[in-house]
Amino acid sequence: MATVGLDTPVKFLKGIGEYRSDLLAKLNVRTAHDLLWHLPHRYIDASTVVPLADVKVGQEVACVGRVAAKGVVPTKRGLKIFHAVLRDASGALECVWPGQAFLDRSIEVGQTLLVAGPVRFYHGRQMAPREFLVLRETADDGPGEWATGTVLPVYPATEGLSHKVIRGLVDRHLDQLIALSHEILPAGLLRRFDLPTLPEALRAVHRPPTIAEAEQGRRRLALDELLDLQLMLGRARHLAKRSRAGLQFENKRELTTQLREALPWPLTADQRQAIREIAADMTSPERMHRLLMGDVGTGKTVVALFAMLLAVENDYQAALMAPTELLAEQHFASLSALLGPLAIQPGLLLGRLKDGEKAVVRGQLASGSMRIVVGTHALLQDRVGFHRLGLVIIDEQHRFGVEQRAALMGKGEAPDALLLTATPIPRSLALTRYGDLDMSVLRQRPPGRGTITSSVRSETHRERVTQFVHDECKAGGQAYIVLPVIEETERADLLAATTMFETLRTLWPDLAVGLVHGRLKPDERDRVMREFRKGAVQVLVATTVIEVGIDVPNATVMLIEHPERFGLAQLHQLRGRVGRGASESHCILLTAKPSRRLKIFAATQDGFKIAELDLEERRQGDLLGQRQSGDAEIRVARFPDDTDLLGQARDLAHTILDEDPGLEQPRHRALRERALARYPKAEVLFRVG
Ligand code: ADP
Ligand code: MG
């Protein structure tokens, strides 16, 4: 075999070959580089191993011993328990794995095991290991893995390829692969930020003397990952600014003033502030690229309308794109109402319109006689052309791909862009995820809205809760009932929307009950939603299809079944469907498992706080996931643990970009290449605006 490089396919590495290389591919390990970057997901610290004789009941310990006896014991209740007795020079300890009879096939007498877990008293001391590792196959198997170090890295494994085998492979090639990797940050920065070098970090992660050192190494790798993202965001922003100046509108205060005077209510202070920020962007020669973030009901639409009118009074057109027909129609209705006194008629372009109707809208857009258009993906079609598109607004922007956003922008000459989102994002994260965007935030809800009372109710209250929903509707209100699945066949243990619908229809002949879920035809779904909006349907049984954007002010009850199945942010979105009118609203979480998490949710209304909590529940991998950030992939960084690294990554990126905003200098070449390879789509992201 010729020399090994980092791009050598793993099958050419010693000890791997075709068969194992196919298995490794399942773990996304294809090249030598991937193997080096296949990082342990946890560690076992063998330096804390306790002699078997010293193990005490009530402790959580790690022990090493040889399997002296083993077997499967059934209990009276039919559960099968795998038992093994471990021995060392000091004594013996019984270990039990309830419900894991299959271990009988892999654990053998004579093997040396490392076990870690809690010890309790049951006819003597007994451990129920949370972890175990086979250290040696037989007594004369040499020193085994123990010799490697006192900290054992545990790697993500796959069927047919145990973590032990993977550890062996990594260990065997580690020195060679580390020798091939180089530091890519300038030495001055390493000193200034007190960072270990990349080769040091890789070694610490794979072969750590202590768990603390492994963690330090991982943090360096995580920092690089976040740094690359910051660099790409900063660089692309720089390129976008350099390559394309934007439109410079003039703040004529004609239509915008008319709108302000015609509004049925005063703007909130947040709305006024956002409008000022947007106007400042639009009247500057740079291209606007702004995110308007506001919880449901904070009034983003009217802010967007001010921006549209600013474009229109400068003789440009504005387009608003929404992710569903229903939302587009809703925007169209609110814009039409707000624009009534100004004698401006917006247009609507939806896929379901008749060909003739679409052709009319297209004609008016092409001639420029239609100044404001609202639509769905239908706006993206090639045949849709604008006379002078000056402003693009995208609602629930995260539901569109980067390419779709870019396609709409591409229909004008560098139009300004305003993106709307109802998902509150903690500031630190927002800067990472949307480092390329300026941000305006609406925090206050307009006054005059009824309060929303949230409560967690257990199954024992089911009847009372149901009665309450019924009575609210009889009194003129409307209710949403949300379930996690459509049909019972999906999950026998969960209440399903269709079942609930049938039950309520029989139970409440005096109320009109509707059903919407993702498997209905869009026409049918829209029809039911329209009926609900009109008040012809009083109780809407639904899955989370109603999550985003639906505005029915008369709806005052949101009943969520199996709330434990939903993320906190999702629950918050659902709750935002009520409390949109003047009367008091209720959000009821009905669950067999009332938890602290649900109670915390019920106790707070602050979308940003909920977003922080939600973040704690999820890995940032999701947040920075493919859809949302131009294929960004965060693998090493963990949140919230590494939140502090975000700031450090930003500082580093600024230091580098201040000197070399396009990463064009030769000494930044390796950095640029790595970042581009990690985030291949980051460039496209910025062409968007
Ligand atoms: P969202 O931010 O959820 O998109 P919308 O723009 O749909 O919110 O506004 C929600 C409702 O609040 C609409 O009915 C709108 O007319 C109303 N609204 C917006 N701004 C104000 C305000 N300043 N005062 C009173 N009502 C307002
Ligand atoms: Mg909205």
XYZ file of C-alpha atoms and ligand atoms in Angstrom:
717
model
C 0.000 0.000 0.000
C 1.308 3.403 -0.956
C 1.443 6.242 1.534
C -1.684 6.997 3.485
C -3.190 10.470 3.279
C -6.186 11.881 5.075
C -8.310 11.316 1.999
C -7.323 7.660 1.649
C -10.431 5.438 1.791
C -10.502 3.503 5.077
C -10.544 0.153 3.354
C -6.878 0.660 2.488
C -5.919 1.101 6.143
C -4.412 -1.909 7.892
C -6.957 -4.063 9.658
C -9.991 -2.656 7.855
C -10.612 -4.021 4.331
C -13.862 -4.191 2.328
C -16.106 -5.750 4.935
C -15.332 -3.426 7.806
C -15.170 -0.446 5.503
C -18.801 -1.107 4.501
C -19.769 -1.207 8.151
C -17.805 1.959 8.876
C -19.631 3.700 6.048
C -22.800 3.275 8.100
C -21.140 5.488 10.671
C -20.204 7.979 7.941
C -16.591 6.958 8.212
C -15.255 6.702 4.672
C -11.761 8.174 4.678
C -8.790 8.221 7.009
C -9.852 11.736 7.924
C -13.310 10.504 8.914
C -11.762 7.836 11.116
C -9.661 10.436 12.887
C -12.781 12.534 13.357
C -14.904 9.639 14.552
C -14.899 10.902 18.111
C -15.776 9.018 21.298
C -19.224 9.922 22.556
C -18.333 9.054 26.133
C -15.548 7.881 28.373
C -15.186 5.450 31.203
C -12.728 6.474 33.853
C -11.015 3.316 34.974
C -8.776 5.162 37.402
C -11.715 5.261 39.793
C -12.159 1.483 39.809
C -13.048 0.092 43.261
C -11.931 -3.384 44.438
C -14.954 -5.667 44.561
C -14.643 -6.210 48.313
C -14.858 -2.451 48.979
C -18.066 -1.824 47.037
C -20.774 -0.435 49.331
C -24.533 -0.479 49.019
C -25.914 2.875 47.907
C -22.795 3.861 45.930
C -22.433 4.354 42.229
C -19.105 2.759 41.296
C -16.927 1.285 38.559
C -15.404 -2.176 39.084
C -13.351 -4.685 37.157
C -13.650 -8.430 37.576
C -13.544 -11.763 35.817
C -16.834 -13.507 35.068
C -16.910 -16.501 37.423
C -20.475 -17.612 36.746
C -23.446 -16.425 34.722
C -26.969 -17.330 33.674
C -30.488 -16.193 32.965
C -33.028 -16.304 35.788
C -36.735 -15.799 35.101
C -38.746 -13.966 37.756
C -42.260 -14.855 38.840
C -43.626 -12.069 36.722
C -42.017 -13.385 33.574
C -39.133 -10.913 33.387
C -35.819 -12.500 32.451
C -32.779 -11.306 34.330
C -29.227 -11.883 33.188
C -26.880 -12.524 36.138
C -23.093 -12.579 36.266
C -20.804 -12.985 39.238
C -17.553 -11.029 38.972
C -14.409 -11.874 40.930
C -11.157 -10.068 41.579
C -8.344 -10.642 44.063
C -10.353 -8.979 46.837
C -13.729 -10.686 46.485
C -16.876 -11.049 44.373
C -19.915 -9.039 43.308
C -23.191 -10.036 41.714
C -24.356 -8.036 38.698
C -27.847 -8.120 37.230
C -29.281 -6.909 33.938
C -33.089 -7.156 34.163
C -34.782 -7.825 30.854
C -31.505 -8.358 29.006
C -31.390 -12.126 28.642
C -29.678 -11.659 25.267
C -26.455 -10.730 27.068
C -26.116 -14.421 27.816
C -24.971 -14.806 24.216
C -22.168 -12.227 24.390
C -20.872 -12.366 27.970
C -18.817 -15.480 28.705
C -17.267 -17.031 31.775
C -13.585 -16.108 31.900
C -13.964 -12.658 30.357
C -12.835 -9.602 32.275
C -15.545 -6.963 32.491
C -15.570 -3.352 33.493
C -18.949 -2.486 34.994
C -20.272 0.803 36.276
C -23.552 1.502 38.008
C -25.470 1.748 41.281
C -25.164 -0.873 44.005
C -28.176 -1.889 46.065
C -29.005 -4.535 48.612
C -30.854 -7.619 47.418
C -29.883 -10.849 49.185
C -26.475 -9.198 49.421
C -24.764 -6.492 47.405
C -25.900 -6.322 43.841
C -25.025 -3.975 40.994
C -27.307 -3.119 38.102
C -24.662 -1.873 35.625
C -25.523 1.093 33.472
C -22.418 0.388 31.435
C -20.163 -2.518 30.842
C -17.181 -3.222 28.660
C -15.421 -6.468 27.885
C -11.811 -5.675 28.721
C -10.272 -9.081 28.090
C -11.642 -12.221 26.515
C -9.728 -14.724 28.676
C -7.362 -14.645 31.611
C -4.297 -15.123 29.420
C -5.333 -12.540 26.864
C -2.504 -10.224 27.883
C -3.165 -6.961 29.672
C -6.064 -6.145 27.300
C -7.462 -2.689 26.849
C -6.448 -1.741 30.284
C -2.978 -1.123 28.981
C -4.176 1.710 26.753
C -4.852 4.061 29.605
C -6.984 4.667 32.574
C -9.624 6.470 30.584
C -11.422 4.336 28.044
C -12.978 6.134 25.132
C -16.269 4.632 23.939
C -17.053 5.158 20.260
C -20.345 5.218 18.416
C -20.658 1.688 17.062
C -22.917 -0.160 14.686
C -24.163 -3.697 14.323
C -21.283 -5.971 13.433
C -18.691 -3.443 14.535
C -18.415 -3.042 18.287
C -17.021 0.000 19.991
C -14.175 -2.206 21.105
C -13.180 -2.999 17.531
C -13.524 0.634 16.545
C -11.398 1.700 19.472
C -8.745 -0.783 18.349
C -8.783 0.571 14.799
C -8.589 4.196 15.848
C -5.837 3.455 18.306
C -3.822 1.529 15.771
C -3.825 4.394 13.260
C -3.951 7.335 15.606
C -0.290 8.363 15.605
C -0.048 8.155 11.857
C -3.250 10.133 11.281
C -2.417 12.800 13.813
C 0.958 13.254 12.140
C -0.938 14.065 8.941
C -3.082 16.776 10.527
C -1.841 20.282 10.982
C -2.794 23.246 12.988
C -4.623 25.739 10.848
C -5.085 28.674 13.167
C -2.283 31.260 13.180
C 0.086 30.662 16.121
C -0.511 34.157 17.487
C -4.216 33.455 17.903
C -3.589 30.132 19.613
C -1.514 31.916 22.210
C -3.898 34.781 22.570
C -6.913 32.554 23.075
C -4.902 29.960 25.029
C -5.918 27.022 22.884
C -4.351 23.582 22.503
C -3.212 22.817 18.949
C -5.421 20.733 16.720
C -3.148 17.657 16.839
C -3.000 17.966 20.626
C -6.755 18.223 20.813
C -7.269 15.171 18.612
C -4.875 13.153 20.705
C -6.557 14.262 23.923
C -9.943 13.249 22.601
C -8.891 9.781 21.498
C -6.300 8.925 24.110
C -6.985 11.099 27.120
C -4.929 10.793 30.300
C -7.947 12.148 32.191
C -11.564 12.847 31.324
C -10.941 16.546 31.940
C -8.265 16.561 29.243
C -10.562 14.750 26.843
C -13.122 17.471 27.447
C -10.549 20.202 26.788
C -9.676 18.558 23.509
C -13.315 18.238 22.534
C -13.891 21.897 23.289
C -11.103 22.902 20.919
C -12.697 20.818 18.166
C -16.118 22.251 18.982
C -14.700 25.751 18.905
C -13.311 25.153 15.420
C -16.646 23.952 14.236
C -18.377 27.107 15.483
C -15.519 29.262 14.248
C -15.839 27.871 10.727
C -19.506 28.734 10.743
C -18.799 32.277 11.928
C -16.100 32.684 9.310
C -18.381 31.547 6.542
C -21.170 33.817 7.704
C -18.846 36.804 7.990
C -17.054 36.194 4.740
C -20.186 35.613 2.755
C -21.705 38.730 4.207
C -18.650 40.656 3.136
C -18.787 39.217 -0.358
C -22.480 39.938 -0.655
C -21.985 43.553 0.370
C -19.057 44.013 -1.925
C -20.641 42.381 -4.907
C -24.042 43.963 -4.724
C -25.068 47.288 -3.495
C -28.768 47.358 -2.755
C -31.577 49.659 -3.660
C -31.726 52.984 -1.922
C -35.291 53.969 -1.269
C -36.375 57.421 -0.276
C -38.553 57.814 2.791
C -41.273 59.883 1.159
C -43.780 59.452 3.975
C -46.694 59.393 1.570
C -48.328 55.976 1.702
C -46.734 55.093 5.040
C -48.215 58.188 6.640
C -51.597 57.445 5.133
C -51.455 53.946 6.572
C -50.450 55.190 9.996
C -53.396 57.566 10.005
C -55.817 54.929 8.833
C -54.830 52.212 11.305
C -57.657 51.190 13.638
C -55.240 51.000 16.602
C -51.973 52.634 17.637
C -48.763 50.732 16.920
C -46.926 49.217 19.852
C -43.562 50.719 20.786
C -41.855 47.581 19.469
C -43.646 47.867 16.155
C -42.613 51.513 15.811
C -39.019 50.629 16.613
C -38.984 47.779 14.068
C -40.469 50.050 11.407
C -37.753 52.638 12.088
C -35.029 50.004 11.776
C -36.466 48.697 8.541
C -36.846 52.181 7.084
C -33.217 52.924 7.967
C -32.099 49.792 6.100
C -34.242 50.484 3.096
C -33.085 54.071 2.752
C -29.416 53.113 2.997
C -27.470 52.120 -0.117
C -26.784 48.671 1.335
C -29.066 45.824 0.766
C -31.498 45.079 3.594
C -31.242 41.619 5.052
C -33.297 41.705 8.218
C -35.076 39.191 10.391
C -38.239 40.345 12.125
C -38.712 38.050 15.070
C -41.910 38.229 17.056
C -43.965 35.757 18.964
C -47.340 34.863 17.545
C -49.758 37.738 17.839
C -47.169 40.468 18.234
C -48.261 42.024 14.937
C -45.586 41.366 12.359
C -47.890 41.732 9.379
C -48.503 45.443 9.795
C -44.763 46.061 10.212
C -44.195 44.182 6.979
C -46.830 46.321 5.328
C -44.988 49.528 6.222
C -41.922 48.134 4.487
C -44.003 47.237 1.431
C -45.467 50.711 1.214
C -42.043 52.269 1.433
C -41.061 50.233 -1.619
C -44.316 51.012 -3.393
C -44.061 54.782 -2.896
C -40.658 54.518 -4.577
C -42.297 52.876 -7.571
C -41.173 49.370 -6.737
C -43.175 46.209 -6.171
C -43.236 44.097 -3.008
C -43.911 40.365 -2.668
C -44.837 38.427 0.448
C -44.378 34.662 0.354
C -46.001 32.356 2.944
C -45.515 28.606 3.385
C -49.173 27.546 3.005
C -52.171 28.704 1.016
C -54.102 29.300 4.174
C -51.461 31.617 5.593
C -51.141 33.414 2.299
C -54.890 33.964 2.216
C -54.869 35.178 5.767
C -52.131 37.702 4.984
C -53.994 38.725 1.897
C -57.138 39.329 3.936
C -55.333 41.401 6.599
C -53.398 43.398 4.022
C -56.538 44.049 1.993
C -58.307 45.316 5.111
C -55.409 47.532 6.171
C -54.960 48.850 2.645
C -58.646 49.544 2.069
C -58.479 53.240 3.021
C -55.419 53.698 0.777
C -57.147 52.373 -2.311
C -54.377 49.885 -2.989
C -55.481 46.397 -3.944
C -52.951 43.632 -3.250
C -52.858 40.540 -5.456
C -52.935 36.882 -4.495
C -51.119 34.086 -6.288
C -51.774 30.507 -5.221
C -51.162 27.181 -6.901
C -54.824 26.253 -6.699
C -56.081 29.225 -8.736
C -57.425 28.552 -12.201
C -54.932 28.984 -15.010
C -56.774 32.021 -16.285
C -56.708 33.705 -12.880
C -53.018 33.045 -12.494
C -52.346 34.468 -15.922
C -54.086 37.711 -14.958
C -51.952 38.104 -11.824
C -48.801 37.288 -13.784
C -49.696 39.876 -16.387
C -50.220 42.557 -13.764
C -46.961 41.723 -12.025
C -45.047 41.826 -15.279
C -46.558 45.166 -16.302
C -46.073 46.624 -12.833
C -49.724 47.527 -12.353
C -49.880 45.167 -9.365
C -47.709 46.691 -6.640
C -48.161 44.239 -3.789
C -48.569 40.502 -4.144
C -49.056 37.762 -1.569
C -48.504 34.150 -2.507
C -47.114 30.735 -1.846
C -44.428 28.787 -3.691
C -46.484 29.619 -6.748
C -44.552 32.906 -6.813
C -41.383 30.982 -7.557
C -42.439 29.623 -10.915
C -40.331 30.657 -13.859
C -43.300 32.193 -15.589
C -43.747 34.701 -12.766
C -41.816 37.862 -13.576
C -41.885 41.286 -11.962
C -41.645 44.711 -13.519
C -39.563 46.149 -10.647
C -39.381 43.940 -7.571
C -37.858 46.002 -4.758
C -38.764 44.122 -1.583
C -39.187 40.476 -0.746
C -40.847 39.396 2.502
C -40.791 35.788 3.577
C -43.109 34.604 6.318
C -42.058 31.714 8.544
C -38.812 31.854 6.665
C -37.456 28.646 8.225
C -40.050 26.690 6.314
C -38.433 27.605 3.038
C -35.144 26.282 1.785
C -32.237 28.520 0.993
C -32.764 27.945 -2.705
C -36.418 28.884 -2.554
C -35.650 32.132 -0.826
C -32.938 32.814 -3.360
C -35.292 32.063 -6.240
C -37.718 34.747 -5.138
C -34.925 37.296 -4.600
C -33.659 36.472 -8.056
C -36.802 37.940 -9.588
C -35.589 41.464 -8.874
C -32.344 43.432 -9.091
C -30.955 42.946 -5.585
C -34.259 43.533 -3.796
C -34.291 44.190 -0.065
C -35.223 41.234 2.092
C -37.277 41.029 5.243
C -37.709 37.620 6.829
C -40.412 36.966 9.429
C -40.342 34.356 12.121
C -42.639 33.579 15.026
C -40.099 31.325 16.698
C -38.277 33.248 19.391
C -34.629 32.339 19.390
C -32.283 33.079 22.282
C -29.955 35.876 21.306
C -26.713 33.951 21.456
C -28.094 31.301 19.171
C -29.745 33.748 16.856
C -26.380 35.346 16.255
C -24.921 32.029 15.289
C -27.778 30.792 13.277
C -28.513 34.117 11.660
C -25.153 35.846 11.983
C -25.764 37.210 8.510
C -28.975 38.960 9.441
C -29.835 42.152 11.222
C -32.600 41.626 13.692
C -35.689 43.433 14.874
C -37.643 41.966 17.735
C -41.286 42.404 18.737
C -41.706 41.428 22.362
C -44.940 43.118 23.408
C -48.305 41.887 22.339
C -50.746 44.639 21.402
C -52.915 45.749 24.318
C -56.522 44.712 24.620
C -55.856 41.022 24.226
C -57.362 38.668 26.740
C -54.959 36.794 28.962
C -54.156 33.130 28.396
C -54.368 30.890 31.444
C -52.331 27.711 31.069
C -52.835 24.639 33.200
C -51.657 21.050 33.434
C -54.452 18.578 34.168
C -54.151 14.885 34.879
C -56.356 12.136 33.455
C -58.542 12.170 36.560
C -59.788 15.574 35.432
C -60.663 14.453 31.930
C -64.395 14.682 32.365
C -64.265 18.132 33.907
C -61.922 19.384 31.221
C -64.130 18.042 28.443
C -67.196 19.581 30.041
C -65.378 22.897 30.258
C -64.493 22.832 26.566
C -68.091 22.049 25.726
C -69.431 24.875 27.885
C -66.982 27.422 26.466
C -68.161 26.576 22.971
C -71.819 26.699 23.956
C -71.115 30.155 25.362
C -69.960 31.330 21.941
C -66.267 30.464 22.025
C -64.333 28.039 19.852
C -61.821 25.358 20.764
C -58.865 23.544 19.323
C -58.166 20.011 20.480
C -54.716 18.857 19.436
C -53.524 15.252 19.327
C -50.146 13.825 18.494
C -51.224 11.221 15.926
C -53.837 10.912 13.213
C -54.901 7.314 13.680
C -54.703 4.843 16.485
C -52.932 2.319 14.299
C -49.846 4.516 14.431
C -49.482 4.222 18.167
C -51.956 2.115 20.091
C -51.018 3.874 23.313
C -51.885 7.368 22.122
C -55.201 9.046 21.613
C -55.636 9.763 17.934
C -57.257 12.684 16.168
C -59.693 10.581 14.147
C -60.866 8.713 17.255
C -61.347 11.928 19.188
C -63.260 13.417 16.283
C -65.666 10.452 16.137
C -66.121 10.442 19.902
C -66.883 14.135 20.140
C -69.248 14.077 17.222
C -71.381 11.558 19.064
C -70.901 13.108 22.469
C -71.690 16.658 21.383
C -74.516 16.621 18.837
C -75.167 20.243 19.795
C -71.769 21.443 18.486
C -70.172 21.391 15.051
C -66.925 19.422 15.257
C -64.297 19.524 12.501
C -61.164 17.524 11.838
C -57.898 18.537 10.196
C -54.676 16.622 9.843
C -51.773 16.322 7.488
C -53.195 13.467 5.472
C -56.299 15.293 4.325
C -56.243 16.692 0.838
C -55.211 20.351 0.981
C -58.626 21.420 -0.371
C -60.442 19.561 2.340
C -58.133 20.876 5.027
C -58.535 24.435 3.845
C -62.290 24.009 3.684
C -62.497 22.896 7.329
C -60.120 25.656 8.427
C -62.251 28.236 6.652
C -65.371 26.889 8.341
C -63.615 27.180 11.659
C -62.520 30.700 10.934
C -66.084 31.619 10.009
C -67.371 30.064 13.238
C -69.398 27.402 11.434
C -67.186 24.785 13.074
C -66.834 25.311 16.815
C -64.522 22.522 17.853
C -61.526 21.785 15.716
C -59.836 18.444 16.352
C -56.389 18.591 14.819
C -52.833 17.430 14.688
C -50.033 19.993 14.714
C -50.912 21.143 11.197
C -52.568 24.087 12.910
C -49.324 25.038 14.558
C -48.227 28.055 12.639
C -49.883 31.321 11.848
C -53.593 30.561 12.002
C -55.449 33.559 13.378
C -58.944 32.968 14.739
C -59.618 35.614 17.384
C -62.782 33.910 18.593
C -60.941 30.710 19.577
C -60.420 30.728 23.326
C -59.588 27.139 24.246
C -56.550 25.104 23.289
C -56.714 21.597 24.667
C -53.569 19.546 24.068
C -53.654 15.780 24.540
C -50.400 13.966 25.331
C -48.507 17.250 25.731
C -45.516 15.235 26.932
C -45.080 14.231 23.298
C -44.427 17.786 22.134
C -41.397 20.047 22.346
C -41.761 23.146 24.481
C -41.415 25.477 21.517
C -44.111 23.526 19.739
C -46.423 23.753 22.734
C -45.800 27.470 22.802
C -46.703 27.779 19.138
C -49.900 25.864 19.758
C -50.784 28.033 22.719
C -50.333 31.061 20.488
C -53.406 29.980 18.505
C -55.586 31.305 21.331
C -55.534 34.627 23.146
C -55.838 36.470 19.873
C -59.113 38.143 20.693
C -60.297 40.248 23.607
C -61.717 37.476 25.787
C -59.832 35.370 28.242
C -58.341 32.163 26.824
C -57.293 28.816 28.211
C -54.539 26.433 27.272
C -55.036 23.063 28.920
C -52.429 20.321 28.854
C -54.196 17.048 29.570
C -51.773 14.309 30.449
C -51.318 11.057 32.275
C -47.799 12.232 33.068
C -47.857 15.697 34.609
C -44.227 16.722 34.807
C -42.159 19.579 36.111
C -41.373 20.542 32.544
C -45.045 20.956 31.674
C -45.668 22.926 34.844
C -42.807 25.269 34.059
C -44.248 25.724 30.605
C -47.675 26.519 32.010
C -46.162 29.063 34.377
C -44.463 31.204 31.727
C -45.653 33.093 28.681
C -42.279 34.436 27.663
C -41.458 32.916 24.290
C -37.771 33.659 24.664
C -37.583 31.922 28.000
C -39.386 28.928 26.553
C -36.986 28.912 23.645
C -34.093 28.711 26.109
C -35.725 25.806 27.891
C -36.463 24.124 24.618
C -32.844 24.519 23.678
C -31.786 22.728 26.804
C -33.956 19.850 25.763
C -32.578 19.508 22.312
C -29.131 19.336 20.897
C -28.226 22.323 18.830
C -27.642 19.914 16.019
C -31.314 20.267 15.259
C -31.296 23.994 15.416
C -28.317 24.446 13.252
C -29.540 21.565 11.185
C -29.636 21.306 7.480
C -32.782 23.167 6.691
C -32.073 26.228 8.691
C -28.580 27.231 8.147
C -27.391 26.332 4.728
C -26.341 22.782 5.489
C -24.469 23.762 8.592
C -23.545 20.684 10.493
C -22.736 20.901 14.151
C -21.424 17.603 15.408
C -18.926 18.210 18.146
C -20.356 21.239 19.902
C -23.030 20.509 22.488
C -25.570 22.888 23.798
C -26.107 24.360 26.280
C -22.700 23.181 27.609
C -20.758 24.966 24.914
C -22.764 28.166 24.802
C -19.711 30.091 26.010
C -17.785 28.861 22.984
C -20.168 30.761 20.722
C -18.803 34.034 22.048
C -15.233 32.843 21.735
C -15.814 31.653 18.180
C -17.259 35.031 17.282
C -14.319 36.896 18.812
C -11.887 34.694 16.938
C -13.764 35.107 13.692
C -13.820 38.882 14.083
C -10.114 38.982 14.789
C -9.444 37.038 11.620
C -12.002 38.760 9.404
C -11.014 42.252 10.516
C -7.679 41.706 8.828
C -8.888 39.598 5.975
C -12.652 39.870 5.439
C -12.704 37.638 2.390
C -10.267 35.046 3.832
C -8.161 35.660 0.770
C -4.661 35.778 2.278
C -2.490 32.683 1.776
C -2.115 32.145 5.517
C -5.880 31.736 5.820
C -6.187 29.345 2.938
C -6.408 26.169 4.989
C -8.943 27.805 7.250
C -11.037 28.916 4.301
C -10.937 25.498 2.696
C -11.918 23.680 5.836
C -14.783 26.054 6.541
C -16.053 25.782 2.977
C -15.889 22.014 3.130
C -17.819 21.995 6.373
C -20.479 24.455 5.296
C -20.684 24.144 1.539
C -23.916 26.075 1.293
C -22.934 29.036 3.418
C -22.184 31.035 0.300
C -25.607 30.561 -1.199
C -27.106 31.722 2.041
C -25.827 35.200 1.399
C -26.695 35.466 -2.201
C -30.164 35.423 -0.755
C -29.841 38.941 0.388
P -48.208 37.756 13.973
O -47.038 38.475 14.523
O -48.579 36.555 14.771
O -48.101 37.483 12.501
P -50.304 39.445 13.133
O -49.515 40.379 12.331
O -51.081 38.408 12.427
O -49.392 38.752 14.215
O -51.222 40.278 14.101
C -52.110 39.636 14.974
C -53.370 40.473 15.169
O -53.066 41.640 15.913
C -53.981 40.916 13.880
O -55.360 40.746 13.986
C -53.625 42.404 13.807
O -54.586 43.124 13.120
C -53.560 42.796 15.270
N -52.645 43.885 15.579
C -51.412 44.095 15.052
N -50.824 45.192 15.611
C -51.697 45.667 16.521
C -51.678 46.782 17.437
N -50.623 47.592 17.523
N -52.743 46.958 18.242
C -53.807 46.134 18.169
N -53.893 45.073 17.324
C -52.866 44.838 16.510
Mg -48.055 36.093 10.965
